[in-house]
Amino acid sequence: MAASTSHSFCSSLAIVVLAVLVIFTGSSSALSKNHYSKSCPKVFTAVQSVVQSAISKQPRQGASLIRLFFHDCFVNGCDGSVLLDDTSSFTGEKTAGPNNGSLRAFEVVDDIKSKVEKECPGVVSCADILAIAARDSVEILGGPSWDVKLGRRDSKTASLSAANSGVIPPPTSTLSNLISRFQAKGLSTKDMVALSGAHTIGKARCVVFRDHIYNDSNIDSSFAKTRQNKCPRTTGLPGDNKIAPLDLQTPTTFDNYYFKNLISQKGLLHSDQELFNGGSTDSLVKTYSQDVKTFYSDFVKAMIKMGDINPLTGSSGEIRKNCRKVNN
């Protein structure tokens, strides 16, 4: 009898421990690569066709879609909240400091959602669309591919204050700030450097790199002068929105030139050059600059890991019919 009672107690304790583990490890384990295999088997071809078309018309859209995914995941998890327009009950994330006038490709997401809804209405979340579109953008522009974990649901609200709280590292960040911001999201220093490699594509506005090209000393002088020709020193003028490629050599190809540029002190942003400035990440930048396969491998692992940040699953949230607004 005592043995039976002991066995029953141990079984109950095991169940409690397992439940606690599930709570503290989050719900990312609920995500799976085959989440839509039966409910929406054509989701991948639908997303890819729209992303391919958008990039063909404007290659910069690929970088914009990757950035949307990053900015979504860093603010309250990968829940599609960054896509919500303001309403009478909340002010969303679009006008937050890190996003306002900076995030793009919302119309591309609208087009993707429209096509996916025709294939399988009310099944695929906007949060998952961002994850797939980011992967497709990398692959279409010449980078690696990977199996995207899916099953996220969409937030019913968004928070301007959360997006403004400093969780998204600004382009003025120091290395220690970058490391701590990523660590706060469960991402290692290696993850941070690898994810920064997404700056091998896309462009930035003068207003975010002006201080670096005029005031920093850890920058190649000829590179600084070239950028100064397109970015006036005076702030508050139309020049603020002039853009320059983050990677001068191959701005529309996902490769490792970003890291090669850092070694030559040709990082466009202050935060970029911080990765190779006599600090703890110098050796990793050297590795990635010489070994594109290692960069790709670490980038893929980091993207999958980032996609696991606090997703809504199960009965949480909803599957939005329109990525810009919650369902009625």
Short mmCIF file of C-alpha atoms in Angstrom, two decimals:
data_model
loop_
_atom_site.label_atom_id
_atom_site.label_comp_id
_atom_site.label_asym_id
_atom_site.label_seq_id
_atom_site.Cartn_x
_atom_site.Cartn_y
_atom_site.Cartn_z
CA MET A 1 0.00 0.00 0.00
CA ALA A 2 2.82 2.36 0.94
CA ALA A 3 4.61 1.57 -2.32
CA SER A 4 1.44 2.26 -4.31
CA THR A 5 0.95 5.58 -2.53
CA SER A 6 4.58 6.49 -3.15
CA HIS A 7 4.26 5.61 -6.84
CA SER A 8 1.09 7.70 -7.14
CA PHE A 9 2.80 10.64 -5.42
CA CYS A 10 5.82 10.41 -7.73
CA SER A 11 3.55 10.31 -10.79
CA SER A 12 1.66 13.38 -9.60
CA LEU A 13 4.91 15.19 -8.86
CA ALA A 14 6.21 14.38 -12.34
CA ILE A 15 3.08 15.84 -13.89
CA VAL A 16 3.43 19.03 -11.83
CA VAL A 17 7.11 19.38 -12.75
CA LEU A 18 6.30 18.86 -16.43
CA ALA A 19 3.57 21.50 -16.27
CA VAL A 20 5.97 23.96 -14.63
CA LEU A 21 8.57 23.26 -17.30
CA VAL A 22 6.03 23.94 -20.04
CA ILE A 23 5.10 27.25 -18.42
CA PHE A 24 8.68 28.43 -18.02
CA THR A 25 9.97 27.29 -21.39
CA GLY A 26 7.25 29.26 -23.16
CA SER A 27 5.03 28.02 -25.92
CA SER A 28 7.54 28.03 -28.79
CA SER A 29 7.55 24.22 -28.53
CA ALA A 30 4.01 24.40 -29.93
CA LEU A 31 5.45 25.63 -33.22
CA SER A 32 6.16 23.05 -35.90
CA LYS A 33 7.46 22.92 -39.45
CA ASN A 34 4.38 21.08 -40.71
CA HIS A 35 1.73 23.17 -38.93
CA TYR A 36 -0.14 23.95 -42.17
CA SER A 37 0.58 20.72 -44.04
CA LYS A 38 -3.10 19.74 -43.97
CA SER A 39 -4.92 23.02 -43.29
CA CYS A 40 -3.10 25.12 -45.92
CA PRO A 41 -0.61 23.06 -47.97
CA LYS A 42 -0.15 25.82 -50.57
CA VAL A 43 0.84 28.52 -48.06
CA PHE A 44 4.54 28.43 -49.01
CA THR A 45 4.02 28.80 -52.74
CA ALA A 46 1.47 31.56 -52.14
CA VAL A 47 3.84 33.57 -49.94
CA GLN A 48 6.87 33.01 -52.12
CA SER A 49 5.15 34.11 -55.32
CA VAL A 50 4.22 37.49 -53.82
CA VAL A 51 7.64 38.00 -52.22
CA GLN A 52 9.37 37.09 -55.50
CA SER A 53 7.24 39.58 -57.41
CA ALA A 54 7.85 42.36 -54.88
CA ILE A 55 11.62 41.83 -54.87
CA SER A 56 11.72 41.69 -58.65
CA LYS A 57 10.14 45.15 -58.75
CA GLN A 58 12.21 46.53 -55.88
CA PRO A 59 15.01 44.40 -54.35
CA ARG A 60 14.96 46.54 -51.20
CA GLN A 61 11.63 44.94 -50.25
CA GLY A 62 13.47 41.78 -49.21
CA ALA A 63 15.43 43.62 -46.53
CA SER A 64 12.25 45.43 -45.47
CA LEU A 65 10.40 42.15 -44.91
CA ILE A 66 13.26 40.73 -42.83
CA ARG A 67 13.28 43.92 -40.76
CA LEU A 68 9.52 43.73 -40.18
CA PHE A 69 9.97 40.23 -38.74
CA PHE A 70 12.80 41.41 -36.46
CA HIS A 71 10.89 44.47 -35.19
CA ASP A 72 7.80 42.34 -34.63
CA CYS A 73 9.57 39.65 -32.60
CA PHE A 74 11.50 42.08 -30.38
CA VAL A 75 8.34 43.86 -29.19
CA ASN A 76 6.17 41.51 -27.12
CA GLY A 77 7.18 38.49 -29.19
CA CYS A 78 6.47 37.29 -32.74
CA ASP A 79 2.76 38.10 -32.77
CA GLY A 80 2.15 40.28 -35.83
CA SER A 81 1.50 43.32 -33.63
CA VAL A 82 3.84 45.52 -35.70
CA LEU A 83 1.38 45.27 -38.60
CA LEU A 84 -1.61 46.76 -36.76
CA ASP A 85 -2.82 50.23 -37.66
CA ASP A 86 -3.80 52.64 -34.88
CA THR A 87 -7.37 52.45 -33.59
CA SER A 88 -9.52 54.43 -31.18
CA SER A 89 -8.56 52.00 -28.39
CA PHE A 90 -4.78 51.80 -28.90
CA THR A 91 -1.88 53.45 -30.68
CA GLY A 92 0.14 50.81 -32.47
CA GLU A 93 3.84 50.33 -33.07
CA LYS A 94 4.14 51.90 -36.51
CA THR A 95 4.80 55.43 -35.23
CA ALA A 96 7.28 54.35 -32.55
CA GLY A 97 10.77 55.84 -32.78
CA PRO A 98 12.49 52.73 -34.22
CA ASN A 99 9.69 52.24 -36.79
CA ASN A 100 8.31 55.60 -37.89
CA GLY A 101 9.37 56.45 -41.44
CA SER A 102 11.65 53.44 -41.33
CA LEU A 103 9.61 50.25 -41.57
CA ARG A 104 8.31 49.43 -45.03
CA ALA A 105 6.71 46.59 -47.04
CA PHE A 106 3.37 46.68 -45.24
CA GLU A 107 1.65 46.62 -48.63
CA VAL A 108 3.61 43.50 -49.58
CA VAL A 109 2.31 41.79 -46.44
CA ASP A 110 -1.22 42.88 -47.40
CA ASP A 111 -0.76 41.27 -50.82
CA ILE A 112 0.57 38.07 -49.28
CA LYS A 113 -2.31 37.89 -46.82
CA SER A 114 -4.84 38.44 -49.62
CA LYS A 115 -3.40 35.60 -51.67
CA VAL A 116 -3.16 33.24 -48.69
CA GLU A 117 -6.74 34.02 -47.65
CA LYS A 118 -7.93 32.97 -51.11
CA GLU A 119 -6.16 29.63 -50.68
CA CYS A 120 -7.29 28.94 -47.11
CA PRO A 121 -9.45 31.59 -45.39
CA GLY A 122 -8.85 32.25 -41.70
CA VAL A 123 -6.08 29.68 -41.32
CA VAL A 124 -2.65 31.35 -41.61
CA SER A 125 -1.64 34.04 -39.13
CA CYS A 126 0.02 37.31 -40.07
CA ALA A 127 2.80 36.48 -37.59
CA ASP A 128 3.57 33.30 -39.54
CA ILE A 129 3.40 35.20 -42.83
CA LEU A 130 6.18 37.48 -41.56
CA ALA A 131 8.32 34.47 -40.63
CA ILE A 132 7.86 32.82 -44.03
CA ALA A 133 8.34 36.06 -45.97
CA ALA A 134 11.61 36.77 -44.11
CA ARG A 135 12.94 33.32 -45.01
CA ASP A 136 11.85 33.69 -48.64
CA SER A 137 13.49 37.11 -48.88
CA VAL A 138 16.83 35.73 -47.73
CA GLU A 139 16.65 32.79 -50.13
CA ILE A 140 15.49 34.83 -53.15
CA LEU A 141 18.36 37.29 -52.66
CA GLY A 142 20.92 34.50 -52.72
CA GLY A 143 21.15 33.50 -49.07
CA PRO A 144 20.40 30.24 -47.24
CA SER A 145 17.01 28.63 -46.78
CA TRP A 146 15.53 26.78 -43.82
CA ASP A 147 12.36 25.10 -42.58
CA VAL A 148 10.26 27.74 -40.83
CA LYS A 149 8.57 26.77 -37.58
CA LEU A 150 4.91 27.81 -37.68
CA GLY A 151 1.79 27.94 -35.56
CA ARG A 152 1.97 31.49 -34.20
CA ARG A 153 -1.26 33.39 -33.68
CA ASP A 154 -1.86 37.12 -33.98
CA SER A 155 -2.05 39.69 -31.21
CA LYS A 156 -5.31 41.56 -30.74
CA THR A 157 -3.51 44.72 -29.70
CA ALA A 158 -0.26 46.63 -30.12
CA SER A 159 1.73 48.90 -27.84
CA LEU A 160 3.45 52.14 -28.82
CA SER A 161 5.13 52.33 -25.41
CA ALA A 162 6.51 48.80 -25.73
CA ALA A 163 7.99 49.59 -29.13
CA ASN A 164 9.50 52.78 -27.68
CA SER A 165 10.84 51.08 -24.56
CA GLY A 166 14.32 50.50 -25.95
CA VAL A 167 14.01 46.79 -26.71
CA ILE A 168 14.93 47.46 -30.36
CA PRO A 169 18.61 48.50 -30.45
CA PRO A 170 19.10 51.92 -32.10
CA PRO A 171 21.79 52.52 -34.75
CA THR A 172 23.75 54.50 -32.15
CA SER A 173 24.15 51.41 -29.94
CA THR A 174 27.43 50.44 -28.32
CA LEU A 175 28.58 46.82 -28.44
CA SER A 176 27.60 46.21 -24.82
CA ASN A 177 24.16 47.66 -25.50
CA LEU A 178 23.69 45.41 -28.54
CA ILE A 179 24.74 42.34 -26.57
CA SER A 180 22.43 43.13 -23.64
CA ARG A 181 19.41 43.94 -25.84
CA PHE A 182 19.73 40.61 -27.64
CA GLN A 183 20.43 38.66 -24.45
CA ALA A 184 17.21 40.08 -23.00
CA LYS A 185 15.40 38.25 -25.81
CA GLY A 186 17.25 34.99 -25.25
CA LEU A 187 19.67 35.56 -28.12
CA SER A 188 23.41 35.08 -27.67
CA THR A 189 26.23 37.36 -28.80
CA LYS A 190 26.82 34.98 -31.71
CA ASP A 191 23.13 35.21 -32.63
CA MET A 192 23.37 39.01 -32.53
CA VAL A 193 26.39 39.19 -34.84
CA ALA A 194 24.92 36.64 -37.25
CA LEU A 195 21.56 38.45 -37.39
CA SER A 196 23.37 41.75 -37.98
CA GLY A 197 24.62 40.12 -41.17
CA ALA A 198 21.16 40.81 -42.63
CA HIS A 199 22.59 44.29 -43.21
CA THR A 200 24.33 42.78 -46.21
CA ILE A 201 21.14 43.84 -48.02
CA GLY A 202 18.93 46.90 -47.78
CA LYS A 203 19.45 50.61 -47.27
CA ALA A 204 19.45 53.14 -44.45
CA ARG A 205 18.42 56.78 -44.21
CA CYS A 206 20.91 59.61 -43.79
CA VAL A 207 19.34 60.54 -40.46
CA VAL A 208 20.48 57.24 -38.89
CA PHE A 209 24.07 57.19 -40.18
CA ARG A 210 24.90 60.93 -40.25
CA ASP A 211 26.66 60.98 -36.86
CA HIS A 212 28.82 58.01 -37.79
CA ILE A 213 30.10 59.42 -41.08
CA TYR A 214 30.78 62.90 -39.67
CA ASN A 215 31.77 62.34 -36.05
CA ASP A 216 33.22 58.85 -35.57
CA SER A 217 36.91 58.11 -36.02
CA ASN A 218 36.61 54.36 -36.62
CA ILE A 219 35.56 54.79 -40.24
CA ASP A 220 37.48 54.69 -43.52
CA SER A 221 37.97 58.33 -44.56
CA SER A 222 37.26 57.85 -48.26
CA PHE A 223 34.14 55.83 -47.43
CA ALA A 224 32.98 58.58 -45.06
CA LYS A 225 33.48 61.25 -47.73
CA THR A 226 31.55 59.21 -50.30
CA ARG A 227 28.62 58.92 -47.92
CA GLN A 228 28.84 62.60 -46.94
CA ASN A 229 28.22 63.54 -50.58
CA LYS A 230 24.73 62.04 -50.27
CA CYS A 231 24.06 62.93 -46.63
CA PRO A 232 24.39 66.62 -45.62
CA ARG A 233 25.70 67.48 -42.17
CA THR A 234 22.70 69.72 -41.43
CA THR A 235 19.74 67.98 -39.86
CA GLY A 236 16.06 68.63 -40.46
CA LEU A 237 16.36 69.07 -44.22
CA PRO A 238 15.14 66.82 -47.08
CA GLY A 239 18.57 65.20 -46.94
CA ASP A 240 17.50 63.33 -43.78
CA ASN A 241 15.65 60.82 -45.94
CA LYS A 242 18.34 60.27 -48.55
CA ILE A 243 19.29 56.62 -48.52
CA ALA A 244 22.50 54.65 -48.93
CA PRO A 245 23.14 50.90 -49.19
CA LEU A 246 24.23 49.15 -46.01
CA ASP A 247 26.57 47.06 -48.17
CA LEU A 248 28.20 49.14 -50.90
CA GLN A 249 29.47 46.22 -52.99
CA THR A 250 26.50 43.86 -53.30
CA PRO A 251 23.45 45.64 -51.80
CA THR A 252 20.91 43.27 -53.34
CA THR A 253 22.73 39.99 -52.69
CA PHE A 254 22.62 38.14 -49.39
CA ASP A 255 26.30 37.34 -48.86
CA ASN A 256 29.06 38.06 -46.33
CA TYR A 257 30.32 41.37 -47.75
CA TYR A 258 28.82 43.16 -44.76
CA PHE A 259 31.48 41.57 -42.56
CA LYS A 260 34.25 42.25 -45.06
CA ASN A 261 33.21 45.91 -44.99
CA LEU A 262 33.41 46.03 -41.19
CA ILE A 263 37.02 44.84 -41.29
CA SER A 264 37.75 47.69 -43.73
CA GLN A 265 35.97 50.15 -41.38
CA LYS A 266 33.20 50.65 -43.92
CA GLY A 267 30.21 49.91 -41.75
CA LEU A 268 27.45 52.40 -42.54
CA LEU A 269 25.92 52.55 -39.07
CA HIS A 270 27.70 53.24 -35.80
CA SER A 271 26.18 50.03 -34.41
CA ASP A 272 27.50 48.07 -37.41
CA GLN A 273 31.10 49.15 -36.88
CA GLU A 274 30.83 48.42 -33.16
CA LEU A 275 30.93 44.72 -34.09
CA PHE A 276 34.52 45.18 -35.30
CA ASN A 277 36.08 47.82 -33.12
CA GLY A 278 38.56 46.04 -30.86
CA GLY A 279 35.86 44.27 -28.85
CA SER A 280 34.75 40.73 -28.08
CA THR A 281 33.01 40.21 -31.43
CA ASP A 282 36.01 40.99 -33.67
CA SER A 283 36.97 37.33 -34.09
CA LEU A 284 33.44 36.34 -35.08
CA VAL A 285 33.30 39.10 -37.70
CA LYS A 286 36.62 37.83 -39.11
CA THR A 287 35.25 34.29 -39.26
CA TYR A 288 32.09 35.34 -41.08
CA SER A 289 34.06 37.53 -43.50
CA GLN A 290 36.17 34.54 -44.52
CA ASP A 291 33.65 31.70 -44.25
CA VAL A 292 30.23 32.37 -45.76
CA LYS A 293 29.00 28.85 -44.94
CA THR A 294 29.58 29.38 -41.23
CA PHE A 295 27.80 32.73 -41.42
CA TYR A 296 24.84 31.16 -43.21
CA SER A 297 24.64 28.31 -40.70
CA ASP A 298 24.73 30.62 -37.69
CA PHE A 299 22.30 33.06 -39.32
CA VAL A 300 19.74 30.30 -39.92
CA LYS A 301 20.00 29.08 -36.31
CA ALA A 302 19.59 32.65 -35.04
CA MET A 303 16.57 33.36 -37.26
CA ILE A 304 14.82 30.20 -36.05
CA LYS A 305 15.68 31.12 -32.46
CA MET A 306 14.37 34.67 -32.93
CA GLY A 307 11.13 33.27 -34.36
CA ASP A 308 10.65 31.42 -31.06
CA ILE A 309 10.39 34.61 -28.99
CA ASN A 310 7.12 34.51 -27.05
CA PRO A 311 4.73 33.39 -29.79
CA LEU A 312 1.00 33.30 -29.16
CA THR A 313 -0.23 29.73 -29.63
CA GLY A 314 -3.20 27.52 -28.82
CA SER A 315 -6.23 29.65 -28.00
CA SER A 316 -4.26 32.86 -27.41
CA GLY A 317 -4.75 35.74 -29.84
CA GLU A 318 -6.49 35.10 -33.14
CA ILE A 319 -5.92 34.51 -36.85
CA ARG A 320 -6.42 37.95 -38.37
CA LYS A 321 -8.29 38.19 -41.66
CA ASN A 322 -6.63 41.54 -42.33
CA CYS A 323 -3.10 42.03 -40.99
CA ARG A 324 -3.76 45.73 -40.31
CA LYS A 325 -6.69 45.25 -37.94
CA VAL A 326 -8.13 42.80 -35.46
CA ASN A 327 -11.16 40.73 -36.39
CA ASN A 328 -14.60 42.11 -35.55
#
